[in-house]
Coordinates of C-alpha atoms in Angstrom, one line a residue:
X1 CA 0.0 0.0 0.0
X2 CA 1.4 3.4 -1.0
X3 CA 1.8 6.4 1.3
X4 CA -1.0 8.9 1.4
X5 CA -0.3 12.1 -0.5
X6 CA 0.3 15.3 1.6
X7 CA -2.7 17.6 1.7
X8 CA -3.2 21.4 1.8
X9 CA -5.8 23.0 4.0
X10 CA -7.2 26.6 3.9
X11 CA -7.9 28.0 7.4
X12 CA -9.9 31.3 7.5
X13 CA -10.9 31.5 11.2
X14 CA -9.5 30.8 14.6
X15 CA -6.8 28.4 13.4
X16 CA -5.1 31.4 11.8
X17 CA -4.0 32.1 15.4
X18 CA -0.6 30.4 15.3
X19 CA -0.5 29.7 19.1
X20 CA -3.8 27.8 18.7
X21 CA -2.7 26.0 15.6
X22 CA 0.4 24.8 17.3
X23 CA -1.6 23.3 20.2
X24 CA -4.1 21.6 17.8
X25 CA -1.4 20.1 15.5
X26 CA 1.4 19.8 18.0
X27 CA 3.6 21.7 15.6
X28 CA 3.6 24.6 13.1
X29 CA 3.3 23.5 9.5
X30 CA 4.5 25.3 6.4
X31 CA 1.9 28.0 5.7
X32 CA 1.3 30.9 3.2
X33 CA -1.2 33.6 2.8
X34 CA -4.1 32.7 0.5
X35 CA -7.6 33.9 -0.4
X36 CA -10.9 32.2 -1.4
X37 CA -12.9 34.2 -3.9
X38 CA -16.7 34.7 -3.6
X39 CA -16.7 33.8 0.1
X40 CA -16.9 35.8 3.3
X41 CA -16.0 35.0 6.9
X42 CA -18.6 35.9 9.4
X43 CA -19.5 35.4 13.1
X44 CA -21.9 32.5 13.4
X45 CA -25.1 34.1 14.8
X46 CA -25.4 33.8 18.6
X47 CA -22.0 32.0 18.7
X48 CA -18.4 32.8 19.6
X49 CA -16.8 31.2 16.5
X50 CA -16.5 32.1 12.8
X51 CA -18.0 30.5 9.7
X52 CA -17.4 30.8 6.0
X53 CA -20.2 31.5 3.6
X54 CA -20.5 31.8 -0.2
X55 CA -20.9 35.5 -0.9
X56 CA -20.6 36.8 -4.5
X57 CA -17.9 39.5 -4.7
X58 CA -16.3 39.0 -1.3
X59 CA -12.9 37.5 -0.6
X60 CA -12.1 35.3 2.4
X61 CA -8.5 35.8 3.7
X62 CA -6.6 33.1 5.4
X63 CA -3.7 30.7 5.4
X64 CA -3.0 27.6 3.4
X65 CA -1.4 25.0 5.5
X66 CA 0.9 22.9 3.2
X67 CA 1.8 19.2 3.1
X68 CA -0.3 18.1 6.0
X69 CA -0.1 14.4 6.9
X70 CA -3.0 12.1 7.6
X71 CA -2.3 12.4 11.3
X72 CA -2.5 16.2 10.9
X73 CA -5.8 16.0 9.2
X74 CA -7.1 13.7 11.9
X75 CA -6.2 16.2 14.7
X76 CA -7.7 19.1 12.8
X77 CA -10.9 17.1 12.0
X78 CA -11.2 16.2 15.7
X79 CA -10.8 19.9 16.8
X80 CA -13.4 21.1 14.3
X81 CA -15.7 18.2 14.9
X82 CA -17.6 19.6 17.9
X83 CA -18.8 22.5 15.6
X84 CA -20.0 20.0 12.9
X85 CA -17.6 21.3 10.3
X86 CA -16.4 18.9 7.5
X87 CA -13.8 19.1 4.8
X88 CA -14.6 20.1 1.2
X89 CA -12.4 20.9 -1.8
X90 CA -11.7 24.5 -3.0
X91 CA -9.5 26.4 -5.3
X92 CA -7.4 29.2 -3.7
X93 CA -5.5 32.2 -4.9
X94 CA -2.0 32.2 -3.4
X95 CA 0.1 35.1 -4.8
X96 CA -1.7 34.9 -8.1
X97 CA -1.4 31.2 -8.4
X98 CA -4.5 28.9 -8.3
X99 CA -4.0 26.0 -6.0
X100 CA -6.2 23.2 -4.9
X101 CA -6.8 22.7 -1.2
X102 CA -9.5 21.8 1.3
X103 CA -11.5 23.8 3.8
X104 CA -13.7 23.1 6.8
X105 CA -17.3 24.2 5.9
X106 CA -20.2 24.5 8.4
X107 CA -22.9 21.9 8.3
X108 CA -26.0 22.4 6.1
X109 CA -28.4 23.5 7.5
X110 CA -26.1 25.1 10.0
X111 CA -25.3 28.4 11.6
X112 CA -26.5 31.7 10.2
X113 CA -23.9 34.3 9.2
X114 CA -24.0 37.5 11.3
X115 CA -21.4 40.3 11.3
X116 CA -18.1 40.1 9.4
X117 CA -15.4 38.2 11.4
X118 CA -11.9 39.4 12.1
X119 CA -9.1 37.5 13.8
X120 CA -8.1 40.4 16.0
X121 CA -11.6 40.9 17.3
X122 CA -11.9 37.2 18.2
X123 CA -8.4 37.2 19.8
X124 CA -9.4 40.2 22.0
X125 CA -12.8 38.8 23.0
X126 CA -12.4 35.0 23.2
X127 CA -8.8 34.1 22.3
X128 CA -7.4 33.8 25.8
X129 CA -10.0 31.3 27.0
X130 CA -9.9 29.2 23.8
X131 CA -6.1 29.0 24.1
X132 CA -6.4 27.9 27.7
X133 CA -9.0 25.3 26.8
X134 CA -7.3 23.9 23.7
X135 CA -4.8 21.7 25.5
X136 CA -7.7 20.0 27.4
X137 CA -9.7 19.6 24.2
X138 CA -6.7 18.0 22.3
X139 CA -5.9 15.9 25.4
X140 CA -9.1 14.0 24.6
X141 CA -7.9 13.2 21.1
X142 CA -8.0 9.4 20.8
X143 CA -10.0 9.2 24.1
X144 CA -13.4 10.7 23.2
X145 CA -15.1 11.3 19.9
X146 CA -15.6 14.8 18.6
X147 CA -19.3 14.4 19.4
X148 CA -18.5 13.5 23.0
X149 CA -16.2 16.5 23.3
X150 CA -19.0 18.7 21.9
X151 CA -21.2 17.6 24.8
X152 CA -18.4 18.7 27.3
X153 CA -17.4 21.9 25.6
X154 CA -19.3 24.2 27.9
X155 CA -17.6 22.8 31.0
X156 CA -14.2 22.6 29.3
X157 CA -14.5 26.4 28.7
X158 CA -15.6 27.2 32.3
X159 CA -12.6 25.2 33.6
X160 CA -10.4 27.2 31.3
X161 CA -11.9 30.5 32.5
X162 CA -11.2 29.4 36.1
X163 CA -7.6 28.8 35.3
X164 CA -7.4 32.3 33.7
X165 CA -8.9 33.8 36.9
X166 CA -6.3 31.8 38.9
X167 CA -3.4 33.0 36.8
X168 CA -4.6 36.6 37.1
X169 CA -4.9 36.4 40.9
X170 CA -3.6 39.4 42.9
X171 CA -4.2 38.0 46.4
X172 CA -2.0 39.9 48.9
X173 CA 1.1 38.1 50.2
X174 CA 1.8 39.5 53.7
X175 CA 1.5 36.6 56.0
X176 CA 2.3 33.7 53.7
X177 CA 5.9 32.4 53.3
X178 CA 5.3 29.6 50.9
X179 CA 6.9 29.3 47.4
X180 CA 5.2 30.3 44.2
X181 CA 3.3 28.2 41.6
X182 CA 6.4 27.9 39.3
X183 CA 8.5 26.3 42.1
X184 CA 6.2 23.3 42.4
X185 CA 7.4 20.4 40.3
X186 CA 4.7 18.3 38.5
X187 CA 6.0 14.8 38.1
X188 CA 2.9 13.1 36.7
X189 CA -0.7 14.1 35.9
X190 CA -3.5 12.0 34.6
X191 CA -7.3 12.3 34.2
X192 CA -9.1 9.1 35.0
X193 CA -12.5 10.8 35.0
X194 CA -13.9 13.6 32.8
X195 CA -17.5 14.7 32.6
X196 CA -19.3 17.7 34.0
X197 CA -16.4 17.8 36.4
X198 CA -13.0 16.1 36.2
X199 CA -10.8 14.2 38.6
X200 CA -7.1 14.7 38.1
X201 CA -4.5 12.4 39.8
X202 CA -1.1 14.1 40.3
X203 CA 2.3 13.3 41.7
X204 CA 4.3 16.4 42.6
X205 CA 7.0 17.9 44.8
X206 CA 7.1 21.3 46.4
X207 CA 9.7 23.4 48.4
X208 CA 9.1 22.9 52.1
X209 CA 9.4 25.8 54.6
X210 CA 12.8 24.3 55.5
X211 CA 13.8 24.9 51.8
X212 CA 14.2 21.2 51.3
X213 CA 12.1 19.5 48.6
X214 CA 9.1 17.6 49.8
X215 CA 8.7 13.9 49.3
X216 CA 6.6 12.9 46.2
X217 CA 3.0 13.9 47.1
X218 CA 0.2 12.0 45.4
X219 CA -3.2 13.6 45.3
X220 CA -6.6 13.2 43.6
X221 CA -8.1 16.6 42.8
X222 CA -11.7 17.4 42.0
X223 CA -11.5 20.0 39.1
X224 CA -14.4 22.4 38.6
X225 CA -15.1 25.9 37.5
X226 CA -15.1 29.1 39.6
X227 CA -18.5 29.8 41.0
X228 CA -20.4 32.8 42.3
X229 CA -22.8 33.0 45.3
X230 CA -25.2 35.9 46.0
X231 CA -27.4 36.7 49.0
X232 CA -30.1 39.2 48.0
X233 CA -30.9 41.7 50.8
X234 CA -33.6 44.3 50.9
X235 CA -32.4 47.0 53.4
X236 CA -35.8 48.7 53.5
X237 CA -37.7 45.6 54.5
X238 CA -34.7 44.0 56.3
X239 CA -35.4 40.8 54.4
X240 CA -33.2 38.2 52.5
X241 CA -34.0 35.7 49.8
X242 CA -32.5 32.2 50.2
X243 CA -33.1 29.0 48.4
X244 CA -33.5 25.3 49.1
X245 CA -32.6 22.4 46.9
X246 CA -31.5 18.8 46.8
X247 CA -27.7 18.1 46.9
X248 CA -26.1 14.8 46.1
X249 CA -23.2 15.3 48.4
X250 CA -25.2 15.2 51.7
X251 CA -27.3 12.3 50.2
X252 CA -24.1 10.2 49.7
X253 CA -23.0 11.1 53.2
X254 CA -26.4 9.6 54.3
X255 CA -27.6 12.9 55.7
X256 CA -31.3 12.4 56.6
X257 CA -32.0 15.9 55.1
X258 CA -30.1 16.1 51.8
X259 CA -32.1 19.3 50.9
X260 CA -30.2 22.3 52.2
X261 CA -30.5 26.1 52.6
X262 CA -28.2 28.1 50.3
X263 CA -27.5 31.4 48.8
X264 CA -28.2 31.7 45.0
X265 CA -25.2 30.2 43.3
X266 CA -23.8 28.9 40.0
X267 CA -20.7 28.5 37.9
X268 CA -19.0 31.4 36.1
X269 CA -19.2 30.8 32.4
X270 CA -16.4 31.4 29.9
X271 CA -15.8 35.1 29.1
X272 CA -18.1 36.0 32.0
X273 CA -17.2 38.1 35.1
X274 CA -18.2 37.0 38.6
X275 CA -20.5 40.1 38.7
X276 CA -22.2 39.1 35.4
X277 CA -22.7 35.6 36.7
X278 CA -24.3 36.8 39.9
X279 CA -26.9 38.8 38.0
X280 CA -27.6 35.9 35.6
X281 CA -28.0 33.3 38.4
X282 CA -30.3 35.6 40.3
X283 CA -32.5 35.9 37.3
X284 CA -32.4 32.2 36.5
X285 CA -32.9 30.9 40.0
X286 CA -35.2 33.5 41.5
X287 CA -36.4 35.9 38.8
X288 CA -34.6 38.8 40.5
X289 CA -33.0 42.0 39.2
X290 CA -30.2 42.8 41.5
X291 CA -28.9 46.3 42.5
X292 CA -25.5 47.0 43.9
X293 CA -23.3 44.0 44.6
X294 CA -21.2 44.0 47.8
X295 CA -18.2 41.7 47.7
X296 CA -18.2 39.4 50.8
X297 CA -15.0 37.5 49.8
X298 CA -13.3 35.3 47.4
X299 CA -12.1 31.9 48.7
X300 CA -11.4 28.2 48.1
X301 CA -14.2 25.9 49.4
X302 CA -11.9 22.9 50.1
X303 CA -8.4 23.5 48.8
X304 CA -7.0 20.2 49.9
X305 CA -9.1 18.3 47.4
X306 CA -10.9 20.8 45.1
X307 CA -10.0 23.6 42.7
X308 CA -13.4 25.3 43.2
X309 CA -13.0 29.0 44.0
X310 CA -16.0 31.1 45.1
X311 CA -16.8 34.7 44.6
X312 CA -19.5 35.6 47.2
X313 CA -21.7 38.7 47.2
X314 CA -24.5 40.3 49.1
X315 CA -26.7 42.2 46.6
X316 CA -29.1 45.0 47.3
X317 CA -32.5 44.1 46.0
X318 CA -36.1 45.1 46.2
X319 CA -37.9 42.0 47.6
X320 CA -41.3 43.6 47.9
X321 CA -43.9 41.3 46.2
X322 CA -41.5 38.4 46.2
X323 CA -42.8 35.3 47.8
X324 CA -42.1 31.6 48.0
X325 CA -41.9 29.8 44.8
X326 CA -40.1 27.2 42.7
X327 CA -37.7 28.0 39.9
X328 CA -34.4 27.0 38.2
X329 CA -33.5 25.9 34.6
X330 CA -35.2 22.8 33.4
X331 CA -32.3 22.3 31.0
X332 CA -30.1 21.8 34.0
X333 CA -32.6 19.7 35.9
X334 CA -32.9 22.4 38.6
X335 CA -35.7 22.3 41.2
X336 CA -35.1 25.3 43.4
X337 CA -37.4 26.6 46.1
X338 CA -37.0 30.2 47.0
X339 CA -38.1 32.0 50.1
X340 CA -38.1 35.5 51.5
X341 CA -37.7 35.9 55.2
X342 CA -36.7 38.6 57.8
X343 CA -33.0 38.7 58.4
X344 CA -33.7 37.8 62.0
X345 CA -35.1 34.4 60.9
X346 CA -31.9 33.7 58.9
X347 CA -29.9 34.6 62.1
X348 CA -31.9 32.1 64.1
X349 CA -31.4 29.4 61.4
X350 CA -27.7 30.2 61.6
X351 CA -27.6 30.0 65.4
X352 CA -29.7 26.8 65.4
X353 CA -27.4 25.1 63.0
X354 CA -30.0 24.7 60.2
X355 CA -27.6 26.6 57.9
X356 CA -24.9 24.1 56.9
X357 CA -23.9 25.7 53.6
X358 CA -20.5 27.5 53.9
X359 CA -21.1 30.4 51.4
X360 CA -24.6 31.2 53.0
X361 CA -23.0 31.1 56.4
X362 CA -20.2 33.4 55.4
X363 CA -22.5 35.8 53.6
X364 CA -25.0 35.9 56.5
X365 CA -22.2 36.6 59.0
X366 CA -20.9 39.4 56.7
X367 CA -24.4 40.8 56.4
X368 CA -24.8 40.6 60.2
X369 CA -21.7 42.8 60.5
X370 CA -22.6 45.3 57.7
X371 CA -26.4 45.3 58.0
X372 CA -26.6 48.6 59.9
X373 CA -24.4 50.4 57.4
X374 CA -26.5 49.0 54.5
X375 CA -29.7 50.2 56.1
X376 CA -28.2 53.6 56.8
X377 CA -28.7 53.4 60.5
X378 CA -25.0 52.8 61.5

């Protein structure tokens, strides 16, 4: 059997970002500028990625990737697969020379073209999180199908967003004497489980306070997105809104009451700020429009075993006319009971031990301290 002939591929969208291309292929191939006549590149409507569409008189700019191997095409097809894109032949113009190549085209019927797409716009708006997510996506090459990766894409992006938040952290360092992230040596890392969350098994060494290296430490880490919690407070009525819902964790602990009291909470999506997430979750879980957000704190929920990092707020909110009800997103199988109660009742629940949820406890104690100032009676 003869060797398969090298193939040329025209890329017009995000793969023109050479950093992304290197992650997807594992190398940078030979490339040259090229154009495809009577086509335009547009944002896919209501999406964060580009599409190419036949448009008489327009010219799509891009790169032609030369002499790609069968393995290269497999990796590229895997990366484009979650978007439903497939290869088709085209004739390009490369410095006045017509050359045959292939291009990834959107499915038909598929996304609707919106505004013209430009690489620099995408890089500024979405590039950072995609570059952070790409190694995880390509880490599933040969493990999951493109369809399976598509079903995980939302949570892959939220995990990438969490890592970007982590890298950008400006937490003060006044009391701590430990070493920095770069001084920890990762010896081995694997991912035996990946779904809505992942579990990573790691073996690492870190500098001890004595300056000697630690023994090899083996840990299993529960990897999730950053999350936001918000406790709505009406300073005029001196009322709060809290929620109740079933949680699998207490159930597996054999807690006789696996339904718990909580603040409104949810993960922070890719390209979303914690404040934006707080407003979105308040609307989704309780139909609330929030006013000013007051930061309670940012903290790890269980840093010995979880990556989860929480951004907690108390939000000023008009709770007049709000009563008990059930809400949540059916698409996420949420069944959330909301209730409005005087802050004094929340204090009693706190003192009686009925509040067992850490973020609600922390936010309620913060509100207890700041309540007079928020009401203007301090």
